[in-house]
Short mmCIF file of C-alpha atoms and ligand atoms in Angstrom, two decimals:
data_model
loop_
_atom_site.label_atom_id
_atom_site.label_comp_id
_atom_site.label_asym_id
_atom_site.label_seq_id
_atom_site.Cartn_x
_atom_site.Cartn_y
_atom_site.Cartn_z
CA MET A 1 58.21 7.45 84.32
CA ASN A 2 57.30 6.35 80.79
CA GLY A 3 58.15 2.66 81.50
CA SER A 4 54.52 1.19 83.02
CA GLY A 5 53.07 3.01 80.06
CA ASP A 6 55.19 1.25 77.69
CA TRP A 7 54.80 -1.62 79.36
CA PHE A 8 51.25 -1.50 79.16
CA ARG A 9 51.02 -0.21 75.30
CA ARG A 10 53.36 -3.87 74.57
CA PHE A 11 50.74 -5.84 76.77
CA ALA A 12 48.29 -4.12 74.59
CA ALA A 13 49.69 -5.25 71.53
CA LYS A 14 50.79 -8.40 71.79
CA MET A 15 46.81 -9.74 73.24
CA SER A 16 45.11 -8.16 70.31
CA ALA A 17 48.10 -9.73 68.22
CA ARG A 18 46.57 -13.13 70.06
CA LEU A 19 43.23 -12.07 70.05
CA ARG A 20 43.60 -11.69 66.23
CA ASN A 21 45.59 -15.26 66.02
CA PHE A 22 42.93 -17.02 68.16
CA MET A 23 40.17 -15.75 65.63
CA MET A 24 42.00 -16.11 62.35
CA GLY A 25 39.71 -18.56 60.28
CA ARG A 26 36.53 -17.97 62.87
CA TYR A 27 33.60 -16.88 61.80
CA GLY A 28 33.65 -13.30 63.83
CA THR A 29 29.90 -11.91 64.00
CA ASP A 30 27.27 -9.95 62.09
CA ARG A 31 24.54 -8.42 62.17
CA LEU A 32 21.90 -12.03 63.45
CA ASN A 33 24.55 -12.47 66.36
CA MET A 34 24.24 -8.83 67.05
CA VAL A 35 19.93 -9.44 67.61
CA ILE A 36 20.72 -12.44 69.06
CA LEU A 37 23.09 -10.41 71.46
CA SER A 38 20.12 -8.23 72.23
CA VAL A 39 17.35 -10.20 72.48
CA GLY A 40 19.61 -12.55 75.35
CA LEU A 41 20.22 -8.84 77.20
CA VAL A 42 16.39 -7.82 76.38
CA ALA A 43 15.81 -11.39 78.08
CA SER A 44 17.97 -10.85 81.37
CA LEU A 45 16.76 -7.74 81.79
CA LEU A 46 13.41 -8.95 82.38
CA SER A 47 14.11 -11.80 84.16
CA VAL A 48 15.78 -9.79 86.70
CA ILE A 49 12.44 -6.65 86.86
CA LEU A 50 9.66 -9.83 86.47
CA ARG A 51 9.92 -11.53 89.70
CA PHE A 52 7.56 -14.49 89.42
CA GLU A 53 7.84 -17.75 88.80
CA PRO A 54 9.16 -19.15 86.43
CA ALA A 55 8.72 -16.66 83.56
CA ASN A 56 11.44 -14.84 85.23
CA LEU A 57 13.61 -18.22 85.32
CA ILE A 58 12.44 -18.83 81.53
CA LEU A 59 14.02 -15.64 80.73
CA PHE A 60 17.06 -15.78 82.66
CA LEU A 61 17.68 -19.49 80.68
CA LEU A 62 17.10 -17.84 77.43
CA SER A 63 19.36 -15.11 78.37
CA TYR A 64 22.37 -17.09 78.73
CA GLY A 65 21.18 -20.28 76.08
CA MET A 66 21.71 -16.68 73.50
CA MET A 67 25.04 -15.58 75.25
CA PHE A 68 26.39 -19.00 74.66
CA TRP A 69 24.52 -19.24 70.80
CA ALA A 70 26.09 -15.92 69.56
CA ILE A 71 30.23 -16.30 71.64
CA PHE A 72 29.53 -19.92 69.24
CA ARG A 73 28.48 -18.88 66.32
CA SER A 74 31.36 -16.24 66.25
CA LEU A 75 34.17 -18.65 67.30
CA SER A 76 32.67 -21.38 64.50
CA ARG A 77 34.96 -22.29 61.58
CA ASN A 78 31.95 -23.54 59.68
CA THR A 79 32.31 -19.65 57.70
CA TYR A 80 30.13 -20.69 55.26
CA LYS A 81 27.22 -22.47 57.17
CA ARG A 82 27.30 -19.10 59.53
CA TYR A 83 27.41 -16.66 56.04
CA GLN A 84 24.33 -18.51 55.43
CA GLU A 85 21.99 -18.31 58.03
CA ASN A 86 22.99 -14.51 58.22
CA ARG A 87 21.76 -13.36 55.45
CA LYS A 88 18.63 -16.00 55.23
CA PHE A 89 17.67 -13.68 58.25
CA LEU A 90 18.57 -10.80 56.32
CA GLN A 91 16.52 -11.96 53.91
CA LEU A 92 13.85 -12.92 56.53
CA TRP A 93 13.95 -9.56 58.04
CA GLY A 94 13.98 -7.99 54.50
CA ARG A 95 10.28 -9.61 53.51
CA MET A 96 9.07 -8.66 57.05
CA LYS A 97 10.06 -4.43 56.72
CA ASP A 98 8.55 -5.10 52.88
CA ARG A 99 5.17 -3.07 53.31
CA GLU A 100 4.24 -2.93 49.49
CA HIS A 101 4.70 -6.26 48.49
CA ARG A 102 4.11 -10.54 49.58
CA TYR A 103 6.79 -12.69 48.89
CA PHE A 104 6.03 -16.62 47.94
CA ASP A 105 7.79 -19.69 47.25
CA CYS A 106 7.88 -21.28 44.05
CA PRO A 107 5.78 -24.84 44.50
CA LYS A 108 7.65 -26.18 42.06
CA CYS A 109 11.20 -24.77 42.47
CA ARG A 110 11.58 -22.97 45.91
CA GLN A 111 12.25 -19.65 43.88
CA MET A 112 10.89 -16.77 45.83
CA VAL A 113 8.57 -14.71 43.52
CA ARG A 114 7.74 -11.36 45.22
CA VAL A 115 4.51 -9.96 43.79
CA PRO A 116 2.47 -6.00 44.81
CA ARG A 117 0.71 -7.04 48.40
CA GLY A 118 -3.52 -5.66 47.72
CA LYS A 119 -4.34 -7.29 44.50
CA GLY A 120 -6.61 -9.22 45.57
CA LYS A 121 -5.74 -12.70 44.06
CA ILE A 122 -3.66 -12.91 41.60
CA SER A 123 -2.16 -16.16 39.00
CA ILE A 124 1.65 -15.86 39.37
CA THR A 125 4.09 -17.65 36.66
CA CYS A 126 7.02 -18.30 38.63
CA PRO A 127 10.08 -16.41 36.13
CA ARG A 128 13.21 -19.43 36.64
CA CYS A 129 10.65 -22.25 35.83
CA ARG A 130 7.78 -20.81 34.47
CA GLU A 131 5.03 -23.04 36.98
CA LYS A 132 1.91 -20.97 37.25
CA PHE A 133 -0.10 -20.97 40.77
CA VAL A 134 -2.73 -18.88 42.52
CA LYS A 135 -2.03 -16.86 45.40
CA LYS A 136 -3.47 -13.93 47.65
CA SER A 137 -2.09 -10.92 47.65
ZN1 ZN B 1 9.57 -22.56 39.86
#
């Protein structure tokens, strides 16, 4: 009676081993991919809801583009580059959520400088290269 169950369990084990093998050295998924997939999902839902051209067509293409992009990223072997993309994305995300600070790039060395928001025009000294620049915070 257990024969088919065993067969299935062995089959599932084999498939998951195969998948592991396939994913070896590949990037897999991350926060950025989750966001890409979510955007793709929303776009595909909207393309079904919106019934006028060309909005639904654009959303349809966007949803496919997003899905292919996410698949491409997760199967990519260039893990360093994908990791950097995700890091940049998380950084931008953190900046957007931060309501108490503003972020500037040093004009000389590109070092990111964080200053408190709402202090008017302030002179900022770069912590790395000591360059001074004035920004509105
Ligand atoms: Zn600097």
